[in-house]
Amino acid sequence: MERKNIRLEELDINKRIITHLQAQGISELFPPQASAFKTDVLNGKNLVLAIPTSSGKTLVAEICMLKAILDGRGKALYLVPLKSLAREKYAEFKKYESLGITTSMSVGDYDSPGKSLHDADIVIVTTERADSLVRHKVEWLNDVGIVVADEVHLINDQKRGPTLEMVLAKLTQIVKDIQIVALSATISNANQIAEWLDAELVRDTWRPVPLSEGVYLDGKISFYRDGKNTQRRINRTRRDELADVVCDTLDEDGQVLVFVSSRRSTIAVAKKLAPFLRRYISDEAMRQLSKGATKIGGAPSAPEASKILARLIANGAAFHHAGLDNKERALVEDYFKENLLKVIVATPTLAAGVNLPSRRVIVRDYRRYEPERGSYPIPILEYKQMAGRAGRPKYDEYGEAVLIARTEPEQDFLIDNYTLSEPEEITSKLASPRAVRAHLLASVAAEMTRNREEIDSLIAGTFFSHQFDQWEINQHVSSALGFLEEGSLIETSTDGSYTATPLGKRTSELYIDPYTAILLRDVLSETDDHNIIGILHLICHTPDQPLTYVTKSEAEEYEVTVDDYLDKLMIEPPIEESPRAYSDFLAQIKTATLLQDWISEKTEKDITERYNVGMGDVHRFVQSAEWLTYAASEISRIINATSHIHFLHNLRSRLRYGVRSDILELVDLKGVGRVRGRMLHSHNLVNLPDLYKVPIEELARIPTIGTSIAESIKKQLGFDIKLTDTETEDLIDDDDSIDSMQTLLEDFGA
Ligand SMILES: Nc1ncnc2c1ncn2[C@@H]1O[C@H](COP(=O)(O)OP(=O)(O)OP(=O)(O)O)[C@@H](O)[C@H]1O
Ligand SMILES: [Mg+2]
């Protein structure tokens, strides 16, 4: 159905914004955007915008944020679930700097340089970071006038959903008159979200770029669009059906995004497709690709996974999953946007919000495997999000989403259950012991709720209470309060009011599970003894530490390791418990061993190969262990278990840098990491006085050091040196340090 667009000038907003948007190539509003502005949203009314993928929800949110900022209603908080999405939005919002409107971002281990969150007008954060800001009672939160919840269907997520609804409930309670704008393409019960948020609701099915969804079987895609069914024949010339479906789009100069269910498959499928791509890539593009490949996998010490990625990139294909590190992730996304890479094979970590030039999205796997659940078909909502990555206005005139069937009954199943289906209703996942105890402690510790009545009123403001009877969660609330009190994280006074103990307060600020704090406290208060593997395993035994898996064939090896370590462990192996508890225990032992290798300076290559993980994973394990070690030292301090403190501090530094104790002093220098630190040490430069004394020329001659690093070291030691190379900063492999726990919880773990 053709509908009239509305010109930007008709909007009641500052003319400078209009001119700015026009310069970005936006002159008219899409019809659903126009409907959004017919509500009272520009005057501060809450809005739920439930319109299709790629229909421009961000622009609506953007204009609302700018209006709130320029009207003096306060700064804007933009919540996102995924790192890649945050990066994209940051790049977009930064363009408003020419209007004097500044943007900052804080996600995961990456904070945008420049303006601090405090000073910025627009602040982009992950849900967990927002929660942490609330816990720390960050003062500028009171200046927030508008919060945008992008991809608000995250509420449906078992792990992360509770945090999002609590953040929204808390912000509404602590910031007077805060405006909420919630966005999603895939909530069929958007009316419930709107009622919950007391928001106007705008729904629409209009999409600027038509999207056909279909299912491939046996040389043919059966497409559906607007109720019409069409068939597309696929040239079957390659003895690989997936390659045929991919090349069908490449033949017409399009690009393809393939979704698969596991990281391992991303690599396998990318490898399988790469040999078919050469003829679609110009020589000039080949040269650029090979430059990028060198950046990723060029160093002899690069981990095997990075080398594989590099080889694929050089051939025009790439894989993408949460195990990639920031540099790899950015390069893959940017090269795809520049049409250098023709194909990306990804896990759902690219499935929401991002704008990519993928004319065709292929969802190869509609089943997923999780150890706890076995194999199950993915929710329609997730399929629709993946499908929605196809056909984005900036890049394509049309989009196609294709599922792959092997048999006719399967094709029918896919058409009925995905192609022609509406997403499921989203439901609150707040009623879980883990979520409730963490969020209750946080609200008591921040003095937001001082008694049961106030707790009930906070809970009453959640989506859970809107959707279900509150009594259903009362039970969880009562037992969580009991748990926190018994664990001495909170205290009840005679008048029934709650206060957090010093340990409870710190637990909340540290963003760790109350269960973790109690475990660490109990174990560390019991003994003055400690040893590396014992502590590393204790850390891995907490529910906050991500773990690697133990495969069936590895189980025996780690059973032996358990026996070897038995005297040193601070937690005993489970006896006669479920096999599940034992296999968890083995996974903890395996992860602890990995961490021990890291602080023994085993190379990245050795670690990734021995444990069959990517470097991104290693960083994740290490960062989280570093944080939990810090948490353990904080807890030791609070409970006066002073014998552990120095040991834990030392261990924390070793985890941060991945080094033995003898070079800790060296790696504290900027630009000196585990490799250069060891190199200096092996040249008899073992401490700062040695480095002070050594002539700069000699220092520069040491392998891996060179002139710019030598200069930088000398400068840090107080020498008056002008850096000859202004790009030194780039040369310096900064050791990513992490400042808190919530950053690890983002990304769907995909
Ligand atoms: N009025 C407009 N005119 C032209 N292009 C627009 C307009 N509004 C948005 N766009 C462009 O459309 C693209 C998709 O917008 P956006 O990312 O906001 O989609 P979305 O609705 O958030 O989709 P998703 O549900 O997938 O996140 C962007 O590249 C954006 O610049
Ligand atoms: Mg979006």
PDB file of N, CA, C and O in Angstrom, residues 319-381:
ATOM      1  N   PHE A 319      33.940 -14.792   9.482  1.00  0.00           N
ATOM      2  CA  PHE A 319      32.970 -15.224  10.478  1.00  0.00           C
ATOM      3  C   PHE A 319      32.888 -14.177  11.570  1.00  0.00           C
ATOM      4  O   PHE A 319      33.789 -13.333  11.706  1.00  0.00           O
ATOM      5  N   HIS A 320      31.818 -14.191  12.329  1.00  0.00           N
ATOM      6  CA  HIS A 320      31.585 -13.158  13.334  1.00  0.00           C
ATOM      7  C   HIS A 320      30.832 -13.793  14.497  1.00  0.00           C
ATOM      8  O   HIS A 320      29.773 -14.368  14.313  1.00  0.00           O
ATOM      9  N   HIS A 321      31.433 -13.745  15.685  1.00  0.00           N
ATOM     10  CA  HIS A 321      30.739 -14.219  16.892  1.00  0.00           C
ATOM     11  C   HIS A 321      31.329 -13.519  18.105  1.00  0.00           C
ATOM     12  O   HIS A 321      32.315 -12.774  17.979  1.00  0.00           O
ATOM     13  N   ALA A 322      30.746 -13.755  19.275  1.00  0.00           N
ATOM     14  CA  ALA A 322      31.170 -13.005  20.460  1.00  0.00           C
ATOM     15  C   ALA A 322      32.584 -13.349  20.916  1.00  0.00           C
ATOM     16  O   ALA A 322      33.131 -12.691  21.793  1.00  0.00           O
ATOM     17  N   GLY A 323      33.213 -14.372  20.294  1.00  0.00           N
ATOM     18  CA  GLY A 323      34.581 -14.706  20.658  1.00  0.00           C
ATOM     19  C   GLY A 323      35.617 -13.830  19.959  1.00  0.00           C
ATOM     20  O   GLY A 323      36.799 -13.877  20.275  1.00  0.00           O
ATOM     21  N   LEU A 324      35.176 -13.024  18.995  1.00  0.00           N
ATOM     22  CA  LEU A 324      36.113 -12.134  18.316  1.00  0.00           C
ATOM     23  C   LEU A 324      36.506 -11.001  19.259  1.00  0.00           C
ATOM     24  O   LEU A 324      35.699 -10.562  20.068  1.00  0.00           O
ATOM     25  N   ASP A 325      37.743 -10.512  19.124  1.00  0.00           N
ATOM     26  CA  ASP A 325      38.058  -9.358  19.954  1.00  0.00           C
ATOM     27  C   ASP A 325      37.616  -8.084  19.229  1.00  0.00           C
ATOM     28  O   ASP A 325      37.176  -8.117  18.082  1.00  0.00           O
ATOM     29  N   ASN A 326      37.714  -6.955  19.945  1.00  0.00           N
ATOM     30  CA  ASN A 326      37.141  -5.711  19.413  1.00  0.00           C
ATOM     31  C   ASN A 326      37.685  -5.323  18.043  1.00  0.00           C
ATOM     32  O   ASN A 326      36.954  -4.860  17.179  1.00  0.00           O
ATOM     33  N   LYS A 327      38.979  -5.532  17.866  1.00  0.00           N
ATOM     34  CA  LYS A 327      39.609  -5.126  16.613  1.00  0.00           C
ATOM     35  C   LYS A 327      39.075  -5.980  15.463  1.00  0.00           C
ATOM     36  O   LYS A 327      38.728  -5.468  14.401  1.00  0.00           O
ATOM     37  N   GLU A 328      38.976  -7.275  15.700  1.00  0.00           N
ATOM     38  CA  GLU A 328      38.500  -8.189  14.662  1.00  0.00           C
ATOM     39  C   GLU A 328      37.052  -7.883  14.299  1.00  0.00           C
ATOM     40  O   GLU A 328      36.683  -7.803  13.135  1.00  0.00           O
ATOM     41  N   ARG A 329      36.256  -7.710  15.339  1.00  0.00           N
ATOM     42  CA  ARG A 329      34.844  -7.424  15.161  1.00  0.00           C
ATOM     43  C   ARG A 329      34.633  -6.159  14.314  1.00  0.00           C
ATOM     44  O   ARG A 329      33.881  -6.155  13.355  1.00  0.00           O
ATOM     45  N   ALA A 330      35.367  -5.092  14.663  1.00  0.00           N
ATOM     46  CA  ALA A 330      35.204  -3.828  13.953  1.00  0.00           C
ATOM     47  C   ALA A 330      35.639  -3.969  12.500  1.00  0.00           C
ATOM     48  O   ALA A 330      34.973  -3.471  11.592  1.00  0.00           O
ATOM     49  N   LEU A 331      36.741  -4.652  12.282  1.00  0.00           N
ATOM     50  CA  LEU A 331      37.242  -4.781  10.913  1.00  0.00           C
ATOM     51  C   LEU A 331      36.260  -5.567  10.052  1.00  0.00           C
ATOM     52  O   LEU A 331      35.953  -5.174   8.915  1.00  0.00           O
ATOM     53  N   VAL A 332      35.737  -6.651  10.577  1.00  0.00           N
ATOM     54  CA  VAL A 332      34.799  -7.459   9.801  1.00  0.00           C
ATOM     55  C   VAL A 332      33.560  -6.632   9.444  1.00  0.00           C
ATOM     56  O   VAL A 332      33.121  -6.591   8.286  1.00  0.00           O
ATOM     57  N   GLU A 333      33.004  -5.937  10.437  1.00  0.00           N
ATOM     58  CA  GLU A 333      31.799  -5.144  10.154  1.00  0.00           C
ATOM     59  C   GLU A 333      32.099  -4.034   9.142  1.00  0.00           C
ATOM     60  O   GLU A 333      31.338  -3.812   8.200  1.00  0.00           O
ATOM     61  N   ASP A 334      33.211  -3.341   9.344  1.00  0.00           N
ATOM     62  CA  ASP A 334      33.524  -2.225   8.446  1.00  0.00           C
ATOM     63  C   ASP A 334      33.787  -2.712   7.014  1.00  0.00           C
ATOM     64  O   ASP A 334      33.328  -2.101   6.054  1.00  0.00           O
ATOM     65  N   TYR A 335      34.522  -3.795   6.864  1.00  0.00           N
ATOM     66  CA  TYR A 335      34.817  -4.300   5.522  1.00  0.00           C
ATOM     67  C   TYR A 335      33.556  -4.801   4.813  1.00  0.00           C
ATOM     68  O   TYR A 335      33.454  -4.719   3.598  1.00  0.00           O
ATOM     69  N   PHE A 336      32.642  -5.314   5.568  1.00  0.00           N
ATOM     70  CA  PHE A 336      31.383  -5.760   4.949  1.00  0.00           C
ATOM     71  C   PHE A 336      30.598  -4.532   4.472  1.00  0.00           C
ATOM     72  O   PHE A 336      30.072  -4.497   3.368  1.00  0.00           O
ATOM     73  N   LYS A 337      30.577  -3.498   5.324  1.00  0.00           N
ATOM     74  CA  LYS A 337      29.868  -2.271   4.944  1.00  0.00           C
ATOM     75  C   LYS A 337      30.494  -1.626   3.709  1.00  0.00           C
ATOM     76  O   LYS A 337      29.816  -0.999   2.923  1.00  0.00           O
ATOM     77  N   GLU A 338      31.810  -1.780   3.573  1.00  0.00           N
ATOM     78  CA  GLU A 338      32.483  -1.196   2.402  1.00  0.00           C
ATOM     79  C   GLU A 338      32.415  -2.120   1.195  1.00  0.00           C
ATOM     80  O   GLU A 338      33.081  -1.877   0.186  1.00  0.00           O
ATOM     81  N   ASN A 339      31.670  -3.181   1.291  1.00  0.00           N
ATOM     82  CA  ASN A 339      31.502  -4.135   0.189  1.00  0.00           C
ATOM     83  C   ASN A 339      32.808  -4.800  -0.224  1.00  0.00           C
ATOM     84  O   ASN A 339      32.991  -5.196  -1.378  1.00  0.00           O
ATOM     85  N   LEU A 340      33.747  -4.866   0.721  1.00  0.00           N
ATOM     86  CA  LEU A 340      34.977  -5.606   0.437  1.00  0.00           C
ATOM     87  C   LEU A 340      34.735  -7.080   0.730  1.00  0.00           C
ATOM     88  O   LEU A 340      35.019  -7.953  -0.080  1.00  0.00           O
ATOM     89  N   LEU A 341      34.184  -7.341   1.916  1.00  0.00           N
ATOM     90  CA  LEU A 341      33.779  -8.708   2.225  1.00  0.00           C
ATOM     91  C   LEU A 341      32.435  -8.970   1.569  1.00  0.00           C
ATOM     92  O   LEU A 341      31.543  -8.126   1.601  1.00  0.00           O
ATOM     93  N   LYS A 342      32.283 -10.128   0.968  1.00  0.00           N
ATOM     94  CA  LYS A 342      31.023 -10.448   0.293  1.00  0.00           C
ATOM     95  C   LYS A 342      30.072 -11.204   1.212  1.00  0.00           C
ATOM     96  O   LYS A 342      28.853 -11.116   1.066  1.00  0.00           O
ATOM     97  N   VAL A 343      30.649 -11.974   2.120  1.00  0.00           N
ATOM     98  CA  VAL A 343      29.826 -12.847   2.958  1.00  0.00           C
ATOM     99  C   VAL A 343      30.310 -12.797   4.408  1.00  0.00           C
ATOM    100  O   VAL A 343      31.519 -12.832   4.651  1.00  0.00           O
ATOM    101  N   ILE A 344      29.368 -12.702   5.343  1.00  0.00           N
ATOM    102  CA  ILE A 344      29.701 -12.926   6.754  1.00  0.00           C
ATOM    103  C   ILE A 344      28.863 -14.093   7.252  1.00  0.00           C
ATOM    104  O   ILE A 344      27.663 -14.169   6.974  1.00  0.00           O
ATOM    105  N   VAL A 345      29.496 -14.985   7.970  1.00  0.00           N
ATOM    106  CA  VAL A 345      28.766 -16.065   8.630  1.00  0.00           C
ATOM    107  C   VAL A 345      28.793 -15.773  10.129  1.00  0.00           C
ATOM    108  O   VAL A 345      29.870 -15.634  10.712  1.00  0.00           O
ATOM    109  N   ALA A 346      27.610 -15.634  10.723  1.00  0.00           N
ATOM    110  CA  ALA A 346      27.559 -15.111  12.098  1.00  0.00           C
ATOM    111  C   ALA A 346      26.651 -15.934  13.001  1.00  0.00           C
ATOM    112  O   ALA A 346      25.755 -16.643  12.547  1.00  0.00           O
ATOM    113  N   THR A 347      26.895 -15.796  14.298  1.00  0.00           N
ATOM    114  CA  THR A 347      25.944 -16.258  15.307  1.00  0.00           C
ATOM    115  C   THR A 347      24.977 -15.094  15.558  1.00  0.00           C
ATOM    116  O   THR A 347      25.186 -13.998  15.020  1.00  0.00           O
ATOM    117  N   PRO A 348      23.967 -15.274  16.420  1.00  0.00           N
ATOM    118  CA  PRO A 348      23.007 -14.183  16.612  1.00  0.00           C
ATOM    119  C   PRO A 348      23.597 -12.900  17.194  1.00  0.00           C
ATOM    120  O   PRO A 348      22.870 -11.946  17.414  1.00  0.00           O
ATOM    121  N   THR A 349      24.892 -12.842  17.401  1.00  0.00           N
ATOM    122  CA  THR A 349      25.471 -11.618  17.932  1.00  0.00           C
ATOM    123  C   THR A 349      25.339 -10.448  16.939  1.00  0.00           C
ATOM    124  O   THR A 349      25.525  -9.296  17.293  1.00  0.00           O
ATOM    125  N   LEU A 350      24.993 -10.759  15.688  1.00  0.00           N
ATOM    126  CA  LEU A 350      24.725  -9.680  14.717  1.00  0.00           C
ATOM    127  C   LEU A 350      23.233  -9.595  14.398  1.00  0.00           C
ATOM    128  O   LEU A 350      22.837  -8.958  13.426  1.00  0.00           O
ATOM    129  N   ALA A 351      22.395 -10.231  15.225  1.00  0.00           N
ATOM    130  CA  ALA A 351      20.998 -10.413  14.805  1.00  0.00           C
ATOM    131  C   ALA A 351      20.070  -9.263  15.155  1.00  0.00           C
ATOM    132  O   ALA A 351      18.913  -9.291  14.762  1.00  0.00           O
ATOM    133  N   ALA A 352      20.502  -8.263  15.887  1.00  0.00           N
ATOM    134  CA  ALA A 352      19.535  -7.225  16.245  1.00  0.00           C
ATOM    135  C   ALA A 352      20.036  -5.827  15.923  1.00  0.00           C
ATOM    136  O   ALA A 352      21.179  -5.485  16.221  1.00  0.00           O
ATOM    137  N   GLY A 353      19.162  -5.040  15.284  1.00  0.00           N
ATOM    138  CA  GLY A 353      19.399  -3.605  15.156  1.00  0.00           C
ATOM    139  C   GLY A 353      20.392  -3.140  14.121  1.00  0.00           C
ATOM    140  O   GLY A 353      20.240  -2.068  13.563  1.00  0.00           O
ATOM    141  N   VAL A 354      21.434  -3.932  13.830  1.00  0.00           N
ATOM    142  CA  VAL A 354      22.504  -3.405  12.988  1.00  0.00           C
ATOM    143  C   VAL A 354      22.077  -3.216  11.530  1.00  0.00           C
ATOM    144  O   VAL A 354      21.257  -3.961  11.005  1.00  0.00           O
ATOM    145  N   ASN A 355      22.649  -2.201  10.908  1.00  0.00           N
ATOM    146  CA  ASN A 355      22.421  -1.922   9.495  1.00  0.00           C
ATOM    147  C   ASN A 355      23.595  -2.431   8.687  1.00  0.00           C
ATOM    148  O   ASN A 355      24.696  -1.895   8.768  1.00  0.00           O
ATOM    149  N   LEU A 356      23.365  -3.469   7.928  1.00  0.00           N
ATOM    150  CA  LEU A 356      24.432  -4.048   7.116  1.00  0.00           C
ATOM    151  C   LEU A 356      23.917  -4.232   5.696  1.00  0.00           C
ATOM    152  O   LEU A 356      22.712  -4.369   5.480  1.00  0.00           O
ATOM    153  N   PRO A 357      24.839  -4.227   4.723  1.00  0.00           N
ATOM    154  CA  PRO A 357      24.392  -4.330   3.332  1.00  0.00           C
ATOM    155  C   PRO A 357      24.105  -5.779   2.917  1.00  0.00           C
ATOM    156  O   PRO A 357      24.588  -6.225   1.894  1.00  0.00           O
ATOM    157  N   SER A 358      23.348  -6.485   3.708  1.00  0.00           N
ATOM    158  CA  SER A 358      23.082  -7.878   3.348  1.00  0.00           C
ATOM    159  C   SER A 358      21.759  -7.963   2.607  1.00  0.00           C
ATOM    160  O   SER A 358      20.705  -7.929   3.226  1.00  0.00           O
ATOM    161  N   ARG A 359      21.826  -8.052   1.304  1.00  0.00           N
ATOM    162  CA  ARG A 359      20.588  -8.125   0.534  1.00  0.00           C
ATOM    163  C   ARG A 359      19.869  -9.438   0.846  1.00  0.00           C
ATOM    164  O   ARG A 359      18.661  -9.484   0.944  1.00  0.00           O
ATOM    165  N   ARG A 360      20.672 -10.485   0.999  1.00  0.00           N
ATOM    166  CA  ARG A 360      20.051 -11.756   1.369  1.00  0.00           C
ATOM    167  C   ARG A 360      20.601 -12.222   2.718  1.00  0.00           C
ATOM    168  O   ARG A 360      21.814 -12.220   2.926  1.00  0.00           O
ATOM    169  N   VAL A 361      19.664 -12.578   3.596  1.00  0.00           N
ATOM    170  CA  VAL A 361      20.050 -13.204   4.855  1.00  0.00           C
ATOM    171  C   VAL A 361      19.664 -14.671   4.762  1.00  0.00           C
ATOM    172  O   VAL A 361      18.535 -14.991   4.397  1.00  0.00           O
ATOM    173  N   ILE A 362      20.603 -15.533   5.041  1.00  0.00           N
ATOM    174  CA  ILE A 362      20.275 -16.960   5.035  1.00  0.00           C
ATOM    175  C   ILE A 362      20.325 -17.464   6.471  1.00  0.00           C
ATOM    176  O   ILE A 362      21.341 -17.296   7.153  1.00  0.00           O
ATOM    177  N   VAL A 363      19.206 -18.002   6.928  1.00  0.00           N
ATOM    178  CA  VAL A 363      19.192 -18.588   8.264  1.00  0.00           C
ATOM    179  C   VAL A 363      19.363 -20.089   8.066  1.00  0.00           C
ATOM    180  O   VAL A 363      18.419 -20.798   7.752  1.00  0.00           O
ATOM    181  N   ARG A 364      20.632 -20.532   8.191  1.00  0.00           N
ATOM    182  CA  ARG A 364      20.884 -21.935   7.877  1.00  0.00           C
ATOM    183  C   ARG A 364      20.368 -22.860   8.972  1.00  0.00           C
ATOM    184  O   ARG A 364      19.844 -23.923   8.720  1.00  0.00           O
ATOM    185  N   ASP A 365      20.524 -22.417  10.218  1.00  0.00           N
ATOM    186  CA  ASP A 365      20.109 -23.276  11.337  1.00  0.00           C
ATOM    187  C   ASP A 365      18.912 -22.673  12.050  1.00  0.00           C
ATOM    188  O   ASP A 365      18.997 -21.556  12.552  1.00  0.00           O
ATOM    189  N   TYR A 366      17.833 -23.399  12.095  1.00  0.00           N
ATOM    190  CA  TYR A 366      16.724 -22.902  12.920  1.00  0.00           C
ATOM    191  C   TYR A 366      16.653 -23.677  14.227  1.00  0.00           C
ATOM    192  O   TYR A 366      15.791 -23.443  15.058  1.00  0.00           O
ATOM    193  N   ARG A 367      17.595 -24.601  14.415  1.00  0.00           N
ATOM    194  CA  ARG A 367      17.664 -25.304  15.692  1.00  0.00           C
ATOM    195  C   ARG A 367      18.944 -24.892  16.398  1.00  0.00           C
ATOM    196  O   ARG A 367      19.945 -24.572  15.769  1.00  0.00           O
ATOM    197  N   ARG A 368      18.862 -24.873  17.709  1.00  0.00           N
ATOM    198  CA  ARG A 368      20.051 -24.530  18.475  1.00  0.00           C
ATOM    199  C   ARG A 368      20.238 -25.574  19.561  1.00  0.00           C
ATOM    200  O   ARG A 368      19.286 -26.175  20.019  1.00  0.00           O
ATOM    201  N   TYR A 369      21.489 -25.738  19.965  1.00  0.00           N
ATOM    202  CA  TYR A 369      21.765 -26.722  21.006  1.00  0.00           C
ATOM    203  C   TYR A 369      22.301 -26.032  22.256  1.00  0.00           C
ATOM    204  O   TYR A 369      23.167 -25.160  22.176  1.00  0.00           O
ATOM    205  N   GLU A 370      21.727 -26.351  23.385  1.00  0.00           N
ATOM    206  CA  GLU A 370      22.296 -25.884  24.652  1.00  0.00           C
ATOM    207  C   GLU A 370      22.415 -27.095  25.554  1.00  0.00           C
ATOM    208  O   GLU A 370      21.505 -27.920  25.600  1.00  0.00           O
ATOM    209  N   PRO A 371      23.527 -27.183  26.292  1.00  0.00           N
ATOM    210  CA  PRO A 371      23.726 -28.375  27.118  1.00  0.00           C
ATOM    211  C   PRO A 371      22.535 -28.641  28.060  1.00  0.00           C
ATOM    212  O   PRO A 371      22.125 -29.775  28.242  1.00  0.00           O
ATOM    213  N   GLU A 372      21.964 -27.557  28.624  1.00  0.00           N
ATOM    214  CA  GLU A 372      20.877 -27.762  29.584  1.00  0.00           C
ATOM    215  C   GLU A 372      19.570 -28.177  28.913  1.00  0.00           C
ATOM    216  O   GLU A 372      18.738 -28.841  29.506  1.00  0.00           O
ATOM    217  N   ARG A 373      19.390 -27.721  27.670  1.00  0.00           N
ATOM    218  CA  ARG A 373      18.083 -27.913  27.035  1.00  0.00           C
ATOM    219  C   ARG A 373      18.075 -28.926  25.913  1.00  0.00           C
ATOM    220  O   ARG A 373      17.023 -29.336  25.449  1.00  0.00           O
ATOM    221  N   GLY A 374      19.245 -29.305  25.459  1.00  0.00           N
ATOM    222  CA  GLY A 374      19.292 -30.140  24.262  1.00  0.00           C
ATOM    223  C   GLY A 374      19.037 -29.285  23.031  1.00  0.00           C
ATOM    224  O   GLY A 374      19.238 -28.074  23.062  1.00  0.00           O
ATOM    225  N   SER A 375      18.550 -29.900  21.959  1.00  0.00           N
ATOM    226  CA  SER A 375      18.342 -29.158  20.722  1.00  0.00           C
ATOM    227  C   SER A 375      16.897 -28.664  20.651  1.00  0.00           C
ATOM    228  O   SER A 375      15.974 -29.396  20.980  1.00  0.00           O
ATOM    229  N   TYR A 376      16.697 -27.425  20.251  1.00  0.00           N
ATOM    230  CA  TYR A 376      15.336 -26.883  20.200  1.00  0.00           C
ATOM    231  C   TYR A 376      15.227 -25.864  19.067  1.00  0.00           C
ATOM    232  O   TYR A 376      16.232 -25.266  18.673  1.00  0.00           O
ATOM    233  N   PRO A 377      14.019 -25.675  18.517  1.00  0.00           N
ATOM    234  CA  PRO A 377      13.869 -24.681  17.455  1.00  0.00           C
ATOM    235  C   PRO A 377      13.901 -23.268  18.046  1.00  0.00           C
ATOM    236  O   PRO A 377      13.317 -23.030  19.106  1.00  0.00           O
ATOM    237  N   ILE A 378      14.597 -22.353  17.390  1.00  0.00           N
ATOM    238  CA  ILE A 378      14.719 -20.989  17.926  1.00  0.00           C
ATOM    239  C   ILE A 378      13.366 -20.296  17.902  1.00  0.00           C
ATOM    240  O   ILE A 378      12.497 -20.632  17.089  1.00  0.00           O
ATOM    241  N   PRO A 379      13.168 -19.314  18.785  1.00  0.00           N
ATOM    242  CA  PRO A 379      11.910 -18.562  18.776  1.00  0.00           C
ATOM    243  C   PRO A 379      11.724 -17.814  17.451  1.00  0.00           C
ATOM    244  O   PRO A 379      12.705 -17.452  16.796  1.00  0.00           O
ATOM    245  N   ILE A 380      10.474 -17.598  17.089  1.00  0.00           N
ATOM    246  CA  ILE A 380      10.177 -16.847  15.863  1.00  0.00           C
ATOM    247  C   ILE A 380      10.778 -15.449  15.952  1.00  0.00           C
ATOM    248  O   ILE A 380      11.306 -14.900  14.987  1.00  0.00           O
ATOM    249  N   LEU A 381      10.677 -14.871  17.156  1.00  0.00           N
ATOM    250  CA  LEU A 381      11.218 -13.535  17.374  1.00  0.00           C
ATOM    251  C   LEU A 381      12.675 -13.437  16.917  1.00  0.00           C
ATOM    252  O   LEU A 381      13.065 -12.488  16.238  1.00  0.00           O
TER     253      LEU A 381
END
